Coordinates of C-alpha atoms and ligand atoms in Angstrom, one line a residue:
Chain I
M1448 CA -49.6 -11.0 5.2
V1449 CA -50.6 -7.7 6.7
R1450 CA -52.4 -7.5 10.0
L1451 CA -53.3 -4.4 12.0
E1452 CA -54.9 -4.6 15.4
N1453 CA -56.5 -1.6 17.2
V1454 CA -54.1 0.7 15.4
G1455 CA -54.4 4.4 16.2
K1456 CA -52.5 7.3 14.9
R1457 CA -52.1 10.9 16.0
Y1458 CA -49.6 13.5 15.1
G1459 CA -48.2 15.2 18.2
T1460 CA -51.0 16.2 20.5
D1461 CA -53.5 16.6 17.6
A1462 CA -56.7 14.6 17.6
E1463 CA -56.4 11.0 16.5
I1464 CA -56.5 10.6 12.7
L1465 CA -57.0 6.9 12.8
H1466 CA -58.6 4.9 15.5
D1467 CA -59.0 1.3 16.3
I1468 CA -58.1 0.1 12.9
S1469 CA -58.1 -3.7 12.7
L1470 CA -57.7 -5.4 9.4
T1471 CA -56.1 -8.4 7.7
L1472 CA -54.8 -8.6 4.1
D1473 CA -54.6 -12.1 2.9
P1474 CA -51.8 -13.3 0.6
G1475 CA -52.9 -12.9 -3.0
G1476 CA -55.8 -10.6 -2.1
F1477 CA -56.9 -7.5 -4.1
Y1478 CA -58.2 -4.7 -2.0
F1479 CA -59.5 -1.2 -2.4
L1480 CA -59.1 1.3 0.4
T1481 CA -61.8 3.9 0.0
G1482 CA -62.7 7.1 1.9
V1483 CA -63.2 10.7 1.3
S1484 CA -60.3 13.1 1.1
G1485 CA -58.8 13.6 4.5
A1486 CA -60.2 10.3 5.8
G1487 CA -56.7 9.0 6.6
K1488 CA -56.1 6.7 3.6
T1489 CA -52.5 7.9 3.0
T1490 CA -51.8 7.8 6.7
L1491 CA -53.0 4.2 6.9
L1492 CA -50.9 3.2 3.9
K1493 CA -47.9 4.9 5.4
I1494 CA -48.3 2.8 8.5
I1495 CA -48.4 -0.3 6.4
Y1496 CA -45.4 0.6 4.2
L1497 CA -43.5 1.6 7.3
A1498 CA -43.2 5.3 6.7
E1499 CA -45.1 6.1 9.9
T1500 CA -45.3 4.4 13.2
P1501 CA -48.7 4.0 14.8
S1502 CA -49.4 5.7 18.1
R1503 CA -50.9 2.6 19.4
G1504 CA -51.9 -0.9 18.3
L1505 CA -50.1 -3.7 16.6
V1506 CA -48.8 -3.9 13.1
S1507 CA -47.6 -7.2 11.6
L1508 CA -46.1 -7.4 8.2
F1509 CA -45.2 -10.8 6.6
D1510 CA -45.7 -12.4 10.1
T1511 CA -43.2 -9.9 11.6
D1512 CA -44.2 -7.7 14.5
V1513 CA -43.1 -4.3 13.2
S1514 CA -42.7 -2.5 16.5
A1515 CA -40.3 -5.2 17.8
A1516 CA -38.2 -5.3 14.7
D1517 CA -35.0 -3.3 14.2
R1518 CA -34.0 -0.9 11.5
A1519 CA -32.4 -3.5 9.3
T1520 CA -35.4 -5.7 9.5
H1521 CA -37.7 -2.8 8.6
N1522 CA -35.7 -2.2 5.5
A1523 CA -35.8 -5.9 4.6
L1524 CA -39.6 -5.8 5.0
R1525 CA -39.8 -2.6 2.9
R1526 CA -37.9 -4.5 0.1
R1527 CA -40.9 -6.8 -0.1
I1528 CA -43.3 -3.9 -0.7
G1529 CA -43.8 -2.0 -3.9
I1530 CA -45.3 1.5 -3.5
V1531 CA -46.9 3.8 -6.1
F1532 CA -46.9 7.1 -4.3
Q1533 CA -49.7 9.6 -4.8
D1534 CA -47.1 12.0 -6.2
F1535 CA -45.1 9.3 -7.9
R1536 CA -41.8 10.5 -6.3
L1537 CA -39.6 9.7 -9.3
V1538 CA -36.0 10.8 -8.9
E1539 CA -35.7 13.8 -11.2
H1540 CA -32.0 13.4 -12.1
L1541 CA -32.2 9.7 -12.9
T1542 CA -33.4 8.4 -16.3
V1543 CA -36.6 6.3 -16.6
R1544 CA -34.3 3.2 -16.7
D1545 CA -32.4 4.1 -13.6
N1546 CA -35.6 5.1 -11.7
V1547 CA -37.0 1.7 -12.4
A1548 CA -33.7 0.0 -11.6
L1549 CA -33.4 1.7 -8.2
P1550 CA -35.3 -1.0 -6.2
L1551 CA -33.2 -3.7 -7.8
R1552 CA -29.9 -1.9 -7.1
I1553 CA -31.0 -1.4 -3.5
A1554 CA -31.7 -5.1 -3.2
G1555 CA -28.3 -5.8 -4.6
A1556 CA -29.4 -7.4 -7.9
A1557 CA -26.7 -8.0 -10.5
E1558 CA -26.3 -5.3 -13.1
R1559 CA -26.7 -7.8 -15.9
E1560 CA -30.1 -8.8 -14.6
I1561 CA -31.0 -5.1 -14.4
R1562 CA -29.9 -4.5 -18.0
E1563 CA -32.2 -7.3 -19.1
N1564 CA -35.3 -6.9 -16.9
V1565 CA -35.8 -3.2 -16.7
P1566 CA -36.1 -2.5 -20.4
E1567 CA -38.4 -5.6 -20.7
L1568 CA -40.7 -4.4 -18.0
L1569 CA -40.7 -0.8 -19.4
G1570 CA -41.5 -2.3 -22.8
W1571 CA -44.4 -4.1 -21.3
M1572 CA -45.5 -0.8 -19.9
G1573 CA -45.3 0.8 -23.3
L1574 CA -42.3 2.9 -22.5
E1575 CA -39.6 1.1 -24.5
D1576 CA -38.7 4.3 -26.4
K1577 CA -38.5 6.4 -23.2
L1578 CA -35.8 4.5 -21.4
N1579 CA -33.3 7.3 -21.3
Y1580 CA -35.7 10.1 -20.7
H1581 CA -35.8 12.0 -17.5
P1582 CA -39.1 12.2 -15.6
A1583 CA -39.5 15.9 -16.5
Q1584 CA -39.6 14.9 -20.1
L1585 CA -42.6 12.6 -19.7
S1586 CA -46.3 13.2 -19.6
G1587 CA -48.2 12.7 -16.4
G1588 CA -49.5 9.3 -17.5
E1589 CA -46.1 8.2 -18.5
Q1590 CA -44.6 9.2 -15.2
Q1591 CA -47.3 7.2 -13.5
R1592 CA -46.4 4.1 -15.5
V1593 CA -42.8 4.6 -14.6
A1594 CA -43.9 4.8 -10.9
I1595 CA -45.8 1.6 -11.3
A1596 CA -42.9 -0.1 -13.1
R1597 CA -40.6 0.9 -10.2
A1598 CA -43.2 -0.5 -7.7
I1599 CA -43.5 -3.9 -9.4
V1600 CA -40.0 -4.4 -10.8
R1601 CA -38.9 -6.4 -7.7
R1602 CA -42.0 -8.6 -7.8
P1603 CA -43.2 -7.4 -4.4
D1604 CA -45.2 -9.5 -2.1
L1605 CA -47.4 -6.5 -1.4
L1606 CA -48.2 -3.7 -3.9
I1607 CA -49.6 -0.5 -2.5
A1608 CA -50.9 2.2 -4.7
D1609 CA -52.0 5.6 -3.3
E1610 CA -54.7 7.2 -5.4
P1611 CA -53.4 5.9 -8.7
T1612 CA -56.7 6.8 -10.4
G1613 CA -56.7 10.3 -9.0
N1614 CA -56.4 12.8 -11.8
I1615 CA -56.7 10.6 -14.8
D1616 CA -59.7 9.8 -17.0
D1617 CA -61.8 6.8 -16.5
E1618 CA -60.4 4.7 -19.3
I1619 CA -56.9 5.1 -18.2
A1620 CA -57.9 4.3 -14.6
M1621 CA -59.6 1.1 -15.8
L1622 CA -56.4 0.2 -17.7
L1623 CA -54.4 0.7 -14.5
V1624 CA -56.6 -1.5 -12.5
R1625 CA -56.2 -4.2 -15.2
I1626 CA -52.4 -3.9 -14.9
F1627 CA -52.7 -4.3 -11.1
E1628 CA -54.9 -7.3 -11.6
R1629 CA -52.3 -8.9 -13.8
I1630 CA -49.7 -8.4 -11.2
N1631 CA -52.1 -9.7 -8.6
R1632 CA -52.5 -12.9 -10.6
L1633 CA -48.8 -13.5 -10.3
G1634 CA -49.2 -13.7 -6.5
T1635 CA -48.8 -10.1 -5.3
T1636 CA -51.2 -8.8 -2.8
V1637 CA -52.6 -5.5 -4.0
L1638 CA -53.9 -2.6 -2.0
I1639 CA -55.2 0.5 -3.8
A1640 CA -56.4 3.6 -2.1
T1641 CA -58.9 5.8 -3.8
H1642 CA -61.4 8.5 -2.7
D1643 CA -63.6 7.4 -5.6
V1644 CA -66.0 4.9 -4.0
A1645 CA -68.1 4.6 -7.2
F1646 CA -65.0 3.7 -9.2
A1647 CA -63.9 1.1 -6.8
S1648 CA -67.4 -0.4 -6.8
R1649 CA -67.1 -1.2 -10.4
F1650 CA -64.8 -4.0 -9.5
S1651 CA -65.6 -7.1 -7.5
H1652 CA -62.6 -6.7 -5.2
R1653 CA -62.8 -6.4 -1.5
H1654 CA -63.3 -2.9 0.0
L1655 CA -61.9 -1.4 3.1
H1656 CA -63.7 1.9 3.8
L1657 CA -62.3 4.6 6.0
D1658 CA -64.7 7.0 7.5
R1659 CA -63.3 9.7 9.7
G1660 CA -60.4 7.6 10.7
G1661 CA -62.3 4.3 11.4
L1662 CA -62.9 1.3 9.2
S1663 CA -66.5 0.6 8.2
A1664 CA -68.4 -1.2 5.5
P1665 CA -68.7 1.0 2.4
K1666 CA -71.9 2.9 2.2
T1667 CA -72.1 3.5 -1.5
A1668 CA -71.1 0.4 -3.2
P1669 CA -74.1 -1.0 -4.9
G1670 CA -73.5 -4.3 -6.5
A1671 CA -70.0 -4.6 -5.0
P1672 CA -69.4 -7.2 -2.3
A1673 CA -69.4 -5.4 1.0
A1674 CA -67.5 -8.1 2.6
A1675 CA -64.2 -6.5 3.5
A1676 CA -61.4 -8.0 5.5
L1677 CA -62.6 -6.0 8.6
G1678 CA -60.9 -7.1 11.7
G1679 CA -59.6 -10.1 10.0
S1680 CA -62.8 -11.8 10.9
S1681 CA -63.6 -13.2 7.4
P1682 CA -60.6 -15.1 6.2
S1683 CA -62.7 -16.8 3.6
S1684 CA -63.5 -13.6 1.9
G1685 CA -60.6 -14.3 -0.5
A1686 CA -63.1 -16.1 -2.7
A1687 CA -64.2 -12.8 -4.1
N1688 CA -60.8 -12.6 -5.7
L1689 CA -61.1 -15.6 -7.9
D1690 CA -63.7 -14.0 -10.0
Q1691 CA -61.9 -10.9 -11.0
D1692 CA -62.3 -11.4 -14.7
S1693 CA -66.0 -10.9 -14.3
A1694 CA -65.3 -7.2 -13.5
P1695 CA -66.7 -4.8 -16.1
R1696 CA -65.2 -5.5 -19.4
D1697 CA -67.2 -3.0 -21.5
R1698 CA -64.2 -0.8 -22.3
A1699 CA -61.3 -2.4 -20.6
E1700 CA -60.3 -4.6 -23.5
A1701 CA -60.6 -1.9 -26.1
E1702 CA -58.0 0.5 -24.5
P1703 CA -56.3 2.4 -27.2
E1704 CA -53.3 2.7 -25.0
A1705 CA -53.3 -0.8 -23.8
P1706 CA -49.7 -1.8 -23.3
A1707 CA -48.3 -4.1 -25.9
G1708 CA -46.6 -7.2 -24.8
P1709 CA -47.2 -10.4 -23.1
A1710 CA -50.4 -11.0 -21.1
D1711 CA -48.4 -11.2 -17.9
P1712 CA -45.6 -8.9 -16.8
P1713 CA -42.2 -10.3 -16.9
A1714 CA -40.9 -11.4 -13.5
P1715 CA -37.7 -9.4 -13.1
G1716 CA -35.4 -9.8 -10.3
D1717 CA -37.5 -11.8 -8.0
A1718 CA -35.0 -14.2 -6.5
S1719 CA -32.0 -12.0 -6.0
A1720 CA -34.2 -9.1 -5.0
E1721 CA -34.8 -10.8 -1.8
A1722 CA -31.2 -10.8 -0.9
Q1723 CA -30.8 -9.3 2.5
Chain F
M307 CA -23.1 12.0 -15.6
I308 CA -21.9 10.8 -19.0
G309 CA -20.6 7.3 -18.8
A310 CA -22.3 6.7 -15.4
A311 CA -23.6 3.4 -16.9
L312 CA -20.0 2.2 -17.3
L313 CA -19.1 2.8 -13.7
P314 CA -18.8 -0.2 -11.4
R315 CA -21.8 -0.4 -9.2
Q316 CA -19.7 0.7 -6.1
F317 CA -19.2 4.1 -7.7
R318 CA -22.7 4.6 -9.0
L319 CA -24.5 7.4 -7.2
D320 CA -28.3 7.5 -7.0
L321 CA -28.0 10.9 -5.2
P322 CA -26.9 13.8 -7.4
L323 CA -24.0 14.6 -5.0
R324 CA -21.7 15.4 -7.9
R325 CA -23.9 18.5 -8.6
D326 CA -23.7 19.9 -5.1
A327 CA -21.9 23.2 -4.8
S328 CA -20.0 21.7 -1.9
G329 CA -18.3 19.4 -4.3
R330 CA -16.8 22.4 -6.0
F331 CA -14.9 24.0 -3.2
L332 CA -14.2 21.0 -1.0
P333 CA -11.2 19.6 -3.1
W334 CA -9.6 23.0 -3.0
I335 CA -9.8 23.3 0.7
I336 CA -8.5 19.8 1.1
A337 CA -5.8 20.6 -1.4
L338 CA -4.7 23.5 0.8
M339 CA -4.7 21.3 3.8
V340 CA -2.8 18.5 2.0
Y341 CA -0.3 21.1 0.8
L342 CA 0.3 22.4 4.3
A343 CA 0.6 18.9 5.7
A344 CA 3.0 17.7 3.0
V345 CA 5.3 20.7 3.3
G346 CA 5.2 20.3 7.1
G347 CA 6.1 16.6 6.6
I348 CA 8.9 17.5 4.3
A349 CA 10.2 19.9 6.9
L350 CA 10.0 17.1 9.5
I351 CA 12.1 14.8 7.4
W352 CA 14.6 17.6 6.8
L353 CA 14.8 18.3 10.5
G354 CA 15.4 14.7 11.3
D355 CA 18.1 14.4 8.6
T356 CA 19.8 17.6 9.8
L357 CA 19.9 16.4 13.4
N358 CA 21.4 13.1 12.3
Q359 CA 24.1 14.9 10.4
W360 CA 24.9 17.0 13.4
D361 CA 25.0 14.0 15.5
E362 CA 27.6 12.5 13.3
S363 CA 29.7 15.6 12.6
L364 CA 29.3 17.9 15.6
T365 CA 29.1 15.4 18.5
S366 CA 32.1 13.6 17.4
K367 CA 34.3 16.7 17.1
L368 CA 35.7 18.6 20.0
T369 CA 38.5 21.0 20.5
L370 CA 40.8 21.3 23.6
Q371 CA 42.6 24.6 24.2
I372 CA 45.7 24.5 26.3
P373 CA 47.3 27.7 27.5
A374 CA 50.4 28.7 25.6
D375 CA 52.9 28.4 28.4
T376 CA 52.1 24.8 29.3
S377 CA 55.0 22.4 29.4
A378 CA 55.3 19.5 27.0
A379 CA 55.1 17.0 29.9
R380 CA 51.8 18.5 31.0
I381 CA 50.5 18.4 27.5
D382 CA 51.4 14.7 27.3
M383 CA 49.6 14.1 30.5
V384 CA 46.5 15.8 29.1
L385 CA 46.7 13.8 25.9
G386 CA 47.1 10.6 28.0
A387 CA 44.1 11.5 30.2
L388 CA 42.0 12.2 27.1
R389 CA 43.0 8.9 25.4
Q390 CA 42.1 6.9 28.4
T391 CA 38.6 8.4 28.6
K392 CA 36.0 6.0 27.4
G393 CA 34.4 7.3 24.3
V394 CA 37.3 9.3 23.0
V395 CA 38.4 7.8 19.7
W396 CA 41.4 10.0 19.1
A397 CA 43.2 13.1 20.5
Y398 CA 45.7 14.8 18.2
L399 CA 47.9 17.7 19.2
L400 CA 48.1 20.3 16.5
A401 CA 51.6 21.5 15.7
P402 CA 52.1 25.3 16.3
E403 CA 52.3 25.8 12.5
E404 CA 49.0 24.0 12.0
T405 CA 47.4 26.2 14.7
A406 CA 48.9 29.3 13.1
K407 CA 47.5 28.2 9.7
L408 CA 44.0 27.8 11.3
L409 CA 44.3 31.3 12.7
E410 CA 45.8 32.8 9.6
P411 CA 42.6 34.3 8.4
W412 CA 42.3 36.3 11.6
L413 CA 46.0 37.1 12.2
G414 CA 47.3 37.5 8.7
S415 CA 50.3 35.6 7.3
S416 CA 52.8 38.4 8.1
V417 CA 52.7 37.9 11.8
S418 CA 55.4 35.6 13.0
I419 CA 54.0 32.8 15.0
A420 CA 57.0 32.5 17.2
T421 CA 56.3 36.0 18.7
L422 CA 52.7 35.2 19.6
P423 CA 51.6 33.3 22.7
L424 CA 49.4 30.9 20.7
P425 CA 47.4 28.3 22.7
R426 CA 48.0 24.7 21.8
L427 CA 45.0 23.0 20.2
V428 CA 44.1 19.4 20.5
D429 CA 41.7 17.9 18.0
V430 CA 39.5 15.4 19.8
R431 CA 37.2 12.9 18.2
V432 CA 34.6 11.0 20.2
D433 CA 32.3 8.2 19.6
P434 CA 28.8 9.9 19.3
H435 CA 27.1 6.8 20.7
V436 CA 29.0 6.9 24.0
A437 CA 27.8 9.3 26.6
I438 CA 30.7 11.1 28.0
D439 CA 30.6 12.8 31.4
Y440 CA 32.0 16.1 30.3
A441 CA 31.9 17.7 33.8
T442 CA 34.2 15.1 35.3
L443 CA 36.5 15.1 32.2
R444 CA 36.8 18.9 32.4
Q445 CA 37.6 18.8 36.1
Q446 CA 40.2 16.1 35.4
L447 CA 41.8 18.1 32.6
D448 CA 41.8 21.3 34.7
T449 CA 43.7 19.6 37.6
I450 CA 46.4 18.6 35.1
V451 CA 46.6 22.0 33.3
Q452 CA 44.9 24.9 34.7
G453 CA 43.0 26.9 32.1
A454 CA 42.5 24.0 29.7
Q455 CA 39.3 24.6 27.8
L456 CA 37.2 21.8 26.2
D457 CA 34.7 23.2 23.7
N458 CA 31.8 20.9 23.9
N459 CA 29.5 21.1 21.0
G460 CA 27.3 18.5 22.7
T461 CA 25.8 20.9 25.2
W462 CA 25.0 23.3 22.4
L463 CA 23.6 20.5 20.3
A464 CA 21.3 19.4 23.2
G465 CA 19.8 22.9 23.1
V466 CA 19.4 22.6 19.3
R467 CA 17.9 19.2 19.6
E468 CA 15.4 20.4 22.2
F469 CA 14.4 23.2 19.9
A470 CA 14.1 20.8 17.0
L471 CA 11.8 18.6 19.1
R472 CA 9.7 21.6 19.8
V473 CA 9.5 22.4 16.1
E474 CA 8.6 18.8 15.4
G475 CA 5.9 19.0 18.0
V476 CA 4.5 22.2 16.4
I477 CA 4.5 20.6 12.9
T478 CA 2.9 17.4 14.2
A479 CA 0.2 19.5 15.9
G480 CA -0.2 21.4 12.6
V481 CA -0.7 18.2 10.7
L482 CA -3.3 17.0 13.3
A483 CA -5.1 20.4 13.1
V484 CA -5.2 20.1 9.4
T485 CA -6.7 16.6 9.7
A486 CA -9.2 17.9 12.2
L487 CA -10.1 20.6 9.8
I488 CA -10.7 18.2 6.9
V489 CA -12.8 16.1 9.2
T490 CA -14.9 19.1 10.2
I491 CA -15.4 20.3 6.6
V492 CA -16.4 16.9 5.4
V493 CA -18.8 16.4 8.4
F494 CA -20.5 19.7 7.5
T495 CA -20.5 18.9 3.8
A496 CA -22.1 15.5 4.4
R497 CA -24.7 16.9 6.7
I498 CA -25.6 19.6 4.1
G499 CA -25.8 16.8 1.5
L500 CA -28.1 14.8 3.7
A501 CA -30.3 17.8 4.2
I502 CA -30.3 18.7 0.5
H503 CA -31.1 15.2 -0.7
R504 CA -33.5 14.4 2.2
T505 CA -36.4 13.6 -0.1
I506 CA -34.4 11.1 -2.2
I507 CA -32.9 9.6 0.9
E508 CA -36.4 9.1 2.4
L509 CA -37.4 7.5 -0.9
L510 CA -34.4 5.2 -0.9
H511 CA -35.4 4.2 2.7
L512 CA -38.9 3.5 1.7
L513 CA -37.6 1.3 -1.2
G514 CA -35.8 -0.7 1.5
A515 CA -32.3 0.7 1.2
Q516 CA -30.1 0.0 4.2
D517 CA -28.2 2.9 5.8
S518 CA -24.9 1.5 4.4
Y519 CA -26.3 1.7 0.9
I520 CA -26.9 5.4 1.4
A521 CA -23.7 6.0 3.3
R522 CA -21.8 4.3 0.5
Q523 CA -22.9 7.1 -1.9
F524 CA -21.6 9.8 0.3
Q525 CA -18.5 7.8 1.0
V526 CA -17.6 7.3 -2.7
H527 CA -18.3 10.9 -3.3
A528 CA -16.1 12.1 -0.4
L529 CA -13.3 9.7 -1.5
G530 CA -13.4 11.3 -4.9
L531 CA -13.3 14.8 -3.5
G532 CA -10.6 14.0 -1.0
L533 CA -8.4 12.3 -3.6
R534 CA -8.8 15.2 -5.9
G535 CA -7.7 17.5 -3.2
G536 CA -4.8 15.2 -2.4
V537 CA -3.6 15.3 -6.0
I538 CA -3.8 19.0 -6.2
G539 CA -2.2 19.7 -2.8
G540 CA 0.5 17.0 -3.4
T541 CA 1.3 18.5 -6.8
A542 CA 1.6 21.9 -5.3
A543 CA 3.9 20.6 -2.6
F544 CA 6.0 18.9 -5.2
A545 CA 6.2 22.0 -7.3
T546 CA 7.3 23.9 -4.2
V547 CA 10.2 21.4 -3.7
V548 CA 11.1 21.7 -7.4
V549 CA 11.1 25.5 -7.5
L550 CA 12.4 26.2 -4.0
G551 CA 15.2 23.6 -4.1
P552 CA 17.3 25.2 -6.9
A553 CA 16.3 28.7 -5.8
A554 CA 17.5 28.1 -2.3
H555 CA 20.7 26.6 -3.6
M556 CA 21.2 29.7 -5.7
F557 CA 20.9 32.1 -2.7
A558 CA 22.4 29.6 -0.3
L559 CA 19.2 29.9 1.8
P560 CA 18.6 27.4 4.6
V561 CA 15.2 26.5 3.2
P562 CA 14.3 23.0 4.5
I563 CA 12.8 21.6 1.4
A564 CA 15.8 22.7 -0.6
A565 CA 17.7 19.9 1.0
Y566 CA 15.5 17.5 -0.9
G567 CA 16.2 16.1 -4.3
I568 CA 13.0 15.3 -6.2
F569 CA 14.2 11.7 -6.4
D570 CA 14.2 11.2 -2.7
W571 CA 11.9 8.2 -2.2
R572 CA 10.7 9.6 1.1
L573 CA 9.4 12.7 -0.7
W574 CA 7.3 10.6 -3.0
L575 CA 6.1 8.3 -0.2
L576 CA 5.1 11.4 1.8
L577 CA 3.2 12.9 -1.1
I578 CA 1.4 9.7 -1.9
V579 CA 0.6 9.0 1.8
T580 CA -0.8 12.5 2.4
G581 CA -2.9 12.4 -0.8
L582 CA -4.3 9.0 0.0
A583 CA -4.8 10.0 3.7
A584 CA -6.9 13.0 2.6
G585 CA -9.1 10.7 0.5
G586 CA -9.3 8.1 3.3
V587 CA -10.1 10.6 6.0
A588 CA -12.8 12.2 3.9
M589 CA -14.3 8.9 3.0
L590 CA -14.3 7.6 6.6
T591 CA -15.6 10.8 8.0
A592 CA -18.5 10.9 5.4
R593 CA -19.4 7.3 6.2
I594 CA -19.5 7.8 10.0
T595 CA -21.3 11.1 9.7
V596 CA -24.0 9.7 7.4
L597 CA -24.5 6.5 9.4
R598 CA -24.9 8.5 12.6
Q599 CA -27.3 11.0 11.0
L600 CA -29.4 8.2 9.4
A601 CA -29.6 6.3 12.6
R602 CA -31.6 9.3 13.9
M603 CA -34.0 9.3 11.0
P604 CA -37.1 7.2 11.4
Ligands
ATP2718 N1 -47.7 14.9 9.1 C1 -48.9 15.2 9.5 N2 -49.1 16.0 10.6 C2 -50.3 16.3 11.0 N3 -51.4 15.9 10.5 C3 -51.3 15.2 9.4 C4 -50.1 14.7 8.8 N4 -50.3 14.0 7.7 C5 -51.7 13.9 7.6 N5 -52.3 14.6 8.6 C6 -53.7 14.8 8.7 O1 -54.3 13.5 8.7 C7 -55.6 13.6 8.1 C8 -55.6 12.4 7.0 O2 -54.7 12.7 6.0 P1 -54.4 11.6 4.9 O3 -53.3 12.2 4.0 O4 -54.2 10.3 5.5 O5 -55.8 11.7 4.1 P2 -56.2 10.9 2.8 O6 -57.4 10.1 3.1 O7 -55.1 10.3 2.2 O8 -56.7 12.2 1.9 P3 -56.6 12.4 0.3 O9 -57.6 11.6 -0.3 O10 -56.8 13.8 0.1 O11 -55.2 12.0 -0.1 C9 -55.7 14.9 7.5 O12 -56.6 15.7 8.2 C10 -54.3 15.5 7.6 O13 -54.4 16.9 7.9
MG2719 MG1 -53.9 10.6 0.4

């Protein structure tokens, strides 16, 4: 699904920010990418979601060698990825509804399909009464949910979330991870970057730890499986994923703000969204 | 943005281009360009028409002057020579009374024609589509009657036609310059738009938008602005025709557009074509500019 080999990244003539990153993300996997601030998490994610090109090494997305692919192919690959940006990047002048519809429109989905699926998904995210609001009229948490809805509306094969648990309290962060887990159960590979190693350790998902630009086993992850997908050397590590419901439940189920709706998110726009 | 949801998807804009300041002045600049082009075009049509009219009236009409003391036999010979010339449709010798009548405004009716040595005039009509070798004809007539003078409007007309062609060239160059100016303005507007909305465009790219998806937004926007300019400029040009036409008539001014009735289909065709062309040029320019700029973005 995602494979990096000896990837290095430097900006201009600066020192290398990432060096010799080799990793494999398996289809259907759920991964945390941890590391202190400035470790290079965002940079690594950018390389994966094709916002940056590596200075060296090989990147392969969905079995396509990225460096050999042309512009149109890059865009086609990007349409299979959902991204929750660290700063959300909602389009200010578009309503919540249009923000979430954006990936579908880009993929050429039918308007009728958009009219049906977008409100349904937003309802599932607890935003059914905010459809025609603009981002500036929403709370930070609501904006984040819109950003997540936009990232998953196309049923991406790969979901990348950069620091989604950054500035929110623990309970909401837990809730978010639950949402990502539900999406993961529908077949989407999930990669979440966070500087909070302790938080990530509360889940039994695989960890990738960035330390000064290099991948290593997490140092402070008591109780969490240290087996990461380092170097693609452990293809069987996907087993950890089957047991995700054994993750801490103490408060997750009692979320006051738990989104109403079906247990699984609707599956909007999957087929036509892949139109290229 | 009211009613945006009702727009067909081709006209939906993710980028807030309609809010850009450039959108406010562009139609007016394009309107001015369209106005100039339309008026120039109308002038071109007028010039063509006028030349055609001259072709028919002036080329076909010549006057031969024969000195007063020429004998009747010589006059007959001249007439015969004229009638045998290829391209001459008819040669009619004006009676002395007719000549006098023609000259009356200058001479006054009190002057007795008999006392004046009036030249004899021959009204000559030629087929405008036949090229007549006037030099040879003149020589021939001169050998029969010395001093016979053939007024040839043709040579004069050739000069006028040359001048008209030059004017046509200037107007055409003007229309091309106007087009180039529209292209330049739209290129800059599109580039400014790309710069202003760079963050959203980057986002659209990260969401997998092809360049054509982004270009389409600029295209649709530019088409709208161009058409708006076309309508304003075309209306102004039409108003000019409507106002200047009767005014020119009143003062008997040789204003080109005055020659045009507002029901002339060519006027309408010209206005519609210029208006649509403004929209088309703006749209195409925006598309090409944006695609070329985007190709340079990572
Ligand atoms: N465009 C850039 N040009 C130069 N250096 C950059 C650029 N982007 C990032 N860096 C540098 O790369 C390093 C890693 O940045 P990155 O944003 O990947 O860190 P991060 O792990 O995401 O941190 P945080 O947890 O604070 O988000 C930083 O030292 C940063 O200064
Ligand atoms: Mg970061």
